[in-house]
Short mmCIF file of C-alpha atoms in Angstrom, two decimals:
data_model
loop_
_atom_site.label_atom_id
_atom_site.label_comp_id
_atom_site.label_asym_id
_atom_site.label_seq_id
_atom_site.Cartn_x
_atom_site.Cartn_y
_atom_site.Cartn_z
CA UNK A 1 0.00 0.00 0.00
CA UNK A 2 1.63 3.36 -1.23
CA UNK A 3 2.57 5.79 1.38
CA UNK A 4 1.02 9.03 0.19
CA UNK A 5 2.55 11.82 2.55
CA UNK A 6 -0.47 14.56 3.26
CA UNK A 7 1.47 17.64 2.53
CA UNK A 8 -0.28 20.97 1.74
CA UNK A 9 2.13 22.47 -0.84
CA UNK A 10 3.03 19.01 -2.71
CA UNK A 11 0.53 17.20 -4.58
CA UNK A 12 3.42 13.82 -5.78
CA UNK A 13 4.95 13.30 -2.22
CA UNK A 14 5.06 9.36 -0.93
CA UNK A 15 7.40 7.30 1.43
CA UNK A 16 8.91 4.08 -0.70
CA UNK A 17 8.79 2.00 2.34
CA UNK A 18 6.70 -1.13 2.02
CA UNK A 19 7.68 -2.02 -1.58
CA UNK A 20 8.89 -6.17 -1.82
CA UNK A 21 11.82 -7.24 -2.34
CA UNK A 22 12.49 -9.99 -5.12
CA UNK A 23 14.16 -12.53 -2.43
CA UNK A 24 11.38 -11.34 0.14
CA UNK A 25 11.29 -8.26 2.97
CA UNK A 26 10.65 -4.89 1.89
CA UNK A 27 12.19 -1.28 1.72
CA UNK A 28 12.16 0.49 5.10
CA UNK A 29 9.74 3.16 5.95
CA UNK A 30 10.52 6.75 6.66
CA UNK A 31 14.31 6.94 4.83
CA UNK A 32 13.27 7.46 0.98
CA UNK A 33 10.43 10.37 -0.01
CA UNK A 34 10.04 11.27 -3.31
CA UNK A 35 8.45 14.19 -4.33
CA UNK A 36 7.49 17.23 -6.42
CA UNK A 37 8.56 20.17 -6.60
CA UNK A 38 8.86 21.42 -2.88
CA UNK A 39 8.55 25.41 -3.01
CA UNK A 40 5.58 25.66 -2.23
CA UNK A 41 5.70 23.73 1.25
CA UNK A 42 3.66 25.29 4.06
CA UNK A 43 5.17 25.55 7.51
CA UNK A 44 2.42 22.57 8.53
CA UNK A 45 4.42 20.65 5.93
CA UNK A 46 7.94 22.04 6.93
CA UNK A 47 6.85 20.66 10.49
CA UNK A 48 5.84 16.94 9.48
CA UNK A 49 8.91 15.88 7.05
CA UNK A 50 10.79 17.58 10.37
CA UNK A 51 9.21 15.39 12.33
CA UNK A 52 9.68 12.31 9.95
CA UNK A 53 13.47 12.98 10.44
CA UNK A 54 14.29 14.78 7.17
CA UNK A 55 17.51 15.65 7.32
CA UNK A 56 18.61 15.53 3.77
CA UNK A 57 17.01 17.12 -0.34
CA UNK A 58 18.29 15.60 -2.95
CA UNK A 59 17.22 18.41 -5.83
CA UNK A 60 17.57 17.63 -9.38
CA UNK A 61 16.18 20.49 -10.87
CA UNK A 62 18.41 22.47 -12.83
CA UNK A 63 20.47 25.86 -12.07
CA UNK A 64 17.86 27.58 -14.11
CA UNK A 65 15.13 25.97 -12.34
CA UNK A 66 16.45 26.73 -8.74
CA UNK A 67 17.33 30.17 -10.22
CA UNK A 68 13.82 30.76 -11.13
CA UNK A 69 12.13 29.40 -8.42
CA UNK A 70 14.02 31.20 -5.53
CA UNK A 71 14.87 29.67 -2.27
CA UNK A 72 12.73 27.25 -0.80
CA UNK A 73 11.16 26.73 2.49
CA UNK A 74 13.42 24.34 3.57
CA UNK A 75 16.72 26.11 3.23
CA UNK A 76 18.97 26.55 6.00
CA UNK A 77 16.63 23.73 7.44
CA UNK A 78 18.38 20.87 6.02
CA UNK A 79 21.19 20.10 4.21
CA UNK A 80 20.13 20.58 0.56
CA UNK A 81 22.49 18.76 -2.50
CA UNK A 82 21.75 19.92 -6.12
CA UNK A 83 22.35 17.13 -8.75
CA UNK A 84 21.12 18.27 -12.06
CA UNK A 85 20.19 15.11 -14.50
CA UNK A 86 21.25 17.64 -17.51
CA UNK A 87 24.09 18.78 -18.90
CA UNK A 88 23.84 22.76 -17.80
CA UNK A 89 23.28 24.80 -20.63
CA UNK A 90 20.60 27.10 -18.99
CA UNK A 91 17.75 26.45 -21.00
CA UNK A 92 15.60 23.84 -19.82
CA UNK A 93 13.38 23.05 -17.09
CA UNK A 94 12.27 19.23 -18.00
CA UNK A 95 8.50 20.36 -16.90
CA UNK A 96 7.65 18.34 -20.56
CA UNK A 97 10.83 15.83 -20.94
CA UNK A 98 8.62 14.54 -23.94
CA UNK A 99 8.27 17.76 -25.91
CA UNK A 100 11.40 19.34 -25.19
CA UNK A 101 14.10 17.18 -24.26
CA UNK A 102 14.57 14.17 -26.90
CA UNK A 103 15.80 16.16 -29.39
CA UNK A 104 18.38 17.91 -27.35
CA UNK A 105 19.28 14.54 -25.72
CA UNK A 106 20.46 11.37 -26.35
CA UNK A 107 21.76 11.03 -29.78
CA UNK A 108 21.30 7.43 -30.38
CA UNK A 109 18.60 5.25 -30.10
CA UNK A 110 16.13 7.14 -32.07
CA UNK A 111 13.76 3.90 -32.64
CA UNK A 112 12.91 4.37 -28.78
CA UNK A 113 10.17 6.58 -27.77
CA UNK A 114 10.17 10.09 -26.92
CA UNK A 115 10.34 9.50 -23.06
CA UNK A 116 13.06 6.72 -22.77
CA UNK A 117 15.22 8.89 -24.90
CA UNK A 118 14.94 11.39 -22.55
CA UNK A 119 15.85 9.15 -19.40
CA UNK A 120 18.71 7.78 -21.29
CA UNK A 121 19.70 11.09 -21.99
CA UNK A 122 19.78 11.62 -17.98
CA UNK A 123 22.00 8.53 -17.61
CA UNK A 124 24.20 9.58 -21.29
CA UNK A 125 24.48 13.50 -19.99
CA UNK A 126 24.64 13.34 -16.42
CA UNK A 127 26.32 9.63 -15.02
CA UNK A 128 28.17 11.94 -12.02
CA UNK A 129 24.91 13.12 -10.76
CA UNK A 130 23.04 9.82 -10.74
CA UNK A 131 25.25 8.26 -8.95
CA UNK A 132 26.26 11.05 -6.68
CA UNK A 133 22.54 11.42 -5.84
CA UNK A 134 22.30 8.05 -4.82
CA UNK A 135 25.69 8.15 -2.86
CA UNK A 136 23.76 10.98 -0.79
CA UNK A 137 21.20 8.79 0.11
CA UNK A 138 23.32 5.98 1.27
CA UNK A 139 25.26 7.71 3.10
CA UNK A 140 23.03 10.17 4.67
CA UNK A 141 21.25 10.10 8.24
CA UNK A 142 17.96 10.75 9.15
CA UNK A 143 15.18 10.90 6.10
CA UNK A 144 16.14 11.96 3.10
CA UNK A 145 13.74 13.34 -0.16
CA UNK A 146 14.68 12.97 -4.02
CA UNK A 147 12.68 15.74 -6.09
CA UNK A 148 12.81 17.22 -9.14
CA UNK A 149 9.68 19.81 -10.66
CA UNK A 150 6.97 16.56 -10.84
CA UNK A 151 8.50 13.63 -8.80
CA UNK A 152 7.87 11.92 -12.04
CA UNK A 153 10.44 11.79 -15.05
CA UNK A 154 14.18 12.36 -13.00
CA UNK A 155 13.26 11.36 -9.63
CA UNK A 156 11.83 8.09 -11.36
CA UNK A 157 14.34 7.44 -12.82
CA UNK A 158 16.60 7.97 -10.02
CA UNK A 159 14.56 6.81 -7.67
CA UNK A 160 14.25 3.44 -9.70
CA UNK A 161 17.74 3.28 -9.96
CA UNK A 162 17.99 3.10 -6.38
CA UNK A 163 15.51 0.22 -5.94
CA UNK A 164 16.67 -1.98 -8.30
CA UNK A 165 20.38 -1.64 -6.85
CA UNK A 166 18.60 -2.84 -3.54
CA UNK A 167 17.17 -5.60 -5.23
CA UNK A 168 13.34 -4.24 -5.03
CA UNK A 169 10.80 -6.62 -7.27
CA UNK A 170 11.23 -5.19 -10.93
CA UNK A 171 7.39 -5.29 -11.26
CA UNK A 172 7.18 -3.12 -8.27
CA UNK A 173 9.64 -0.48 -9.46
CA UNK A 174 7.76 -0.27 -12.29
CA UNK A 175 4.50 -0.09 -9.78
CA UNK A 176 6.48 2.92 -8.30
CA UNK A 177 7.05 4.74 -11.43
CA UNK A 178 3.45 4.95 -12.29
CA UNK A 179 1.67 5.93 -9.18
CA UNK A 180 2.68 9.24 -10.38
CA UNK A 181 -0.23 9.15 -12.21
CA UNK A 182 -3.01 8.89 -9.41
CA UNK A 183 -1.18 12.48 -8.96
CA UNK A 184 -0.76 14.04 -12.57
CA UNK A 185 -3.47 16.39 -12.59
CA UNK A 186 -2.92 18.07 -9.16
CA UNK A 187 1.03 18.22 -9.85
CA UNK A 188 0.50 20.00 -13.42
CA UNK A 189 -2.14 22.37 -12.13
CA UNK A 190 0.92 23.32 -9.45
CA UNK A 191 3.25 23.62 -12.31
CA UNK A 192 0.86 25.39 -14.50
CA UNK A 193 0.45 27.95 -11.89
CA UNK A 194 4.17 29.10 -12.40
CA UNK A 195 5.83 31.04 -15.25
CA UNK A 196 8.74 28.91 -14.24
CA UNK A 197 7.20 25.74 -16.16
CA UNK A 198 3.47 26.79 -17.48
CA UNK A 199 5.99 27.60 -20.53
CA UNK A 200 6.85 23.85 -21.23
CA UNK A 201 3.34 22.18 -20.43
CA UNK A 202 0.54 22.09 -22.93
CA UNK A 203 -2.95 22.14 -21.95
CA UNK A 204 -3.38 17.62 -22.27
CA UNK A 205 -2.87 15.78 -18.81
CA UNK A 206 -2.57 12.71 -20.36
CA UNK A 207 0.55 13.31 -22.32
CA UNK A 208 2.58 13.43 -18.76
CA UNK A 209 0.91 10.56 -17.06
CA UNK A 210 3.63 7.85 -16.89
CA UNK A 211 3.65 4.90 -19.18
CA UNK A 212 4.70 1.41 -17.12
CA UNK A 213 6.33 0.60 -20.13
CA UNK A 214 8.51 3.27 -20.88
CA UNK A 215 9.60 2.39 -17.04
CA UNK A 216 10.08 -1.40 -18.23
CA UNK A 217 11.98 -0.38 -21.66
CA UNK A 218 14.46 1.85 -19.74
CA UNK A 219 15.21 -1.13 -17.18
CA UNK A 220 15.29 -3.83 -20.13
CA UNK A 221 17.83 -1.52 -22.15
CA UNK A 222 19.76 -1.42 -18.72
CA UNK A 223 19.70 -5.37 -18.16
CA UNK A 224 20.64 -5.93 -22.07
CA UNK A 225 23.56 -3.29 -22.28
CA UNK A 226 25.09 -3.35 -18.65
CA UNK A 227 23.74 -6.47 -17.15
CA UNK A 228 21.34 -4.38 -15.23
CA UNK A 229 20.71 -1.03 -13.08
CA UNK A 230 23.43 -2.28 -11.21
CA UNK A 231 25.81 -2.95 -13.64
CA UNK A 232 25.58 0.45 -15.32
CA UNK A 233 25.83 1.75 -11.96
CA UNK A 234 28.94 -0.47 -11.61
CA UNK A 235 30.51 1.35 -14.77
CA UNK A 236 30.03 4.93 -13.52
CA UNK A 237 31.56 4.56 -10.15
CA UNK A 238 28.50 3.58 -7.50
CA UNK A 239 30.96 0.42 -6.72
CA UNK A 240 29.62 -2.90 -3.49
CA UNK A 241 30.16 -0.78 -0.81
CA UNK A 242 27.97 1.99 -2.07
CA UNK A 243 25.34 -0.61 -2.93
CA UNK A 244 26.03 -1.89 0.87
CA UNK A 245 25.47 1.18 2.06
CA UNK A 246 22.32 2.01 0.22
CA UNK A 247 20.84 -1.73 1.09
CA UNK A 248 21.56 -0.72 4.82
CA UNK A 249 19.35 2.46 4.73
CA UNK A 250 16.71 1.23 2.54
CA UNK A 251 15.89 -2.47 3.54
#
């Protein structure tokens, strides 16, 4: 049963606790949240993730975004790492990775769809970050959040990442990925009400809902090219004891 976390100022925010694993047990509660975009969190909400233990925001928005967007409520609160998924050229916010990113991204694999080119254009473009963001939440204390602008396309991804390295059932990554969508139409009438990403989103909801298999397409290009999440993860430096590490907090 997902974890939805009430909050008043994100509509995409849920614990990851309670998800099998594929050799039995389940991820820990109250270590993982992913999110939305968190600006617009009320001091009722500052209060609860302090109470949860949040110690840690793992923020993959870009410079632009965070430039745009202005400090956040939970500055100075917690310890706050920015690890953009793209490669820092100041013009895009990823509100609609399927309009605006594939062509910018990912050179190959043009026979995939829109949306998987984009997340391999997160793991082509931005490797360092990935893996860094994941370092952060292995070796973090306390609660930590992952969050981009919807808590759907990077933090999936990253978020995914992170459960399949644990060894979480593939079927319920991919469970993960699309419970976005229960959410979709509260986090784009958030985003909508911003100039920093109304921009980027066109008026259908059902473009951004998320697809299970674009989710299962990303993970099977993973398992045929690298052996898995893991392996990949392997290549770019997130070596055993980082995957110890991460098991530790998250099972």
């Amino acid at each position: 049963m997902r974890r939805w976390l009430a909050l008043e100022g994100a509509a995409n925010a849920r614990d990851i606790g309670g998800l099998p694993l594929a050799r039995g047990g389940a991820t820990r509660e109250g270590v993982l949240v992913r999110t939305d975009n968190l600006q617009g969190l009320t001091p009722t909400d500052v209060a609860a993730l302090e109470a949860l233990g949040l110690r840690l925001v793992v923020d993959l928005r870009t410079t632009s975004e965070l430039r745009l967007e202005g400090p956040g409520p939970l500055v100075g609160r917690v310890e706050i790492r920015h690890r953009s998924l793209h490669p820092e050229r100041g013009d895009l916010t990823d509100a609609a990775a399927e309009t605006v990113l594939p062509f910018r991204r990912s050179g190959g694999d043009l026979e995939e769809t829109p949306m998987v080119r984009a997340y391999l254009g997160y793991l082509h473009d931005r490797p360092d970050s990935v893996v860094a963001a994941l370092r952060d939440v292995a070796r973090g204390e306390g609660a930590a959040i992952v969050h981009c602008a919807a808590g759907k396309d990077r933090t999936g991804v990253v978020v995914a990442l992170a459960l399949e390295a644990v060894g979480v059932a593939r079927d319920a990554v991919i469970e993960d990925y699309v419970a976005t969508g229960e959410r979709i139409t509260a986090v784009l009438e958030r985003l909508r009400s911003t100039p920093t990403y109304a921009a980027d989103l066109d008026d259908e909801d059902d473009v951004h809902v998320p697809r299970p298999e674009t989710m299962d397409r990303l993970l099977t290009l993973l398992d045929d090219r690298y052996g898995g999440p893991r392996g990949w993860l392997g290549e770019h430096g997130f070596g055993e004891d980082d995957v110890t590490a991460l098991r530790a907090r998250l099972i």
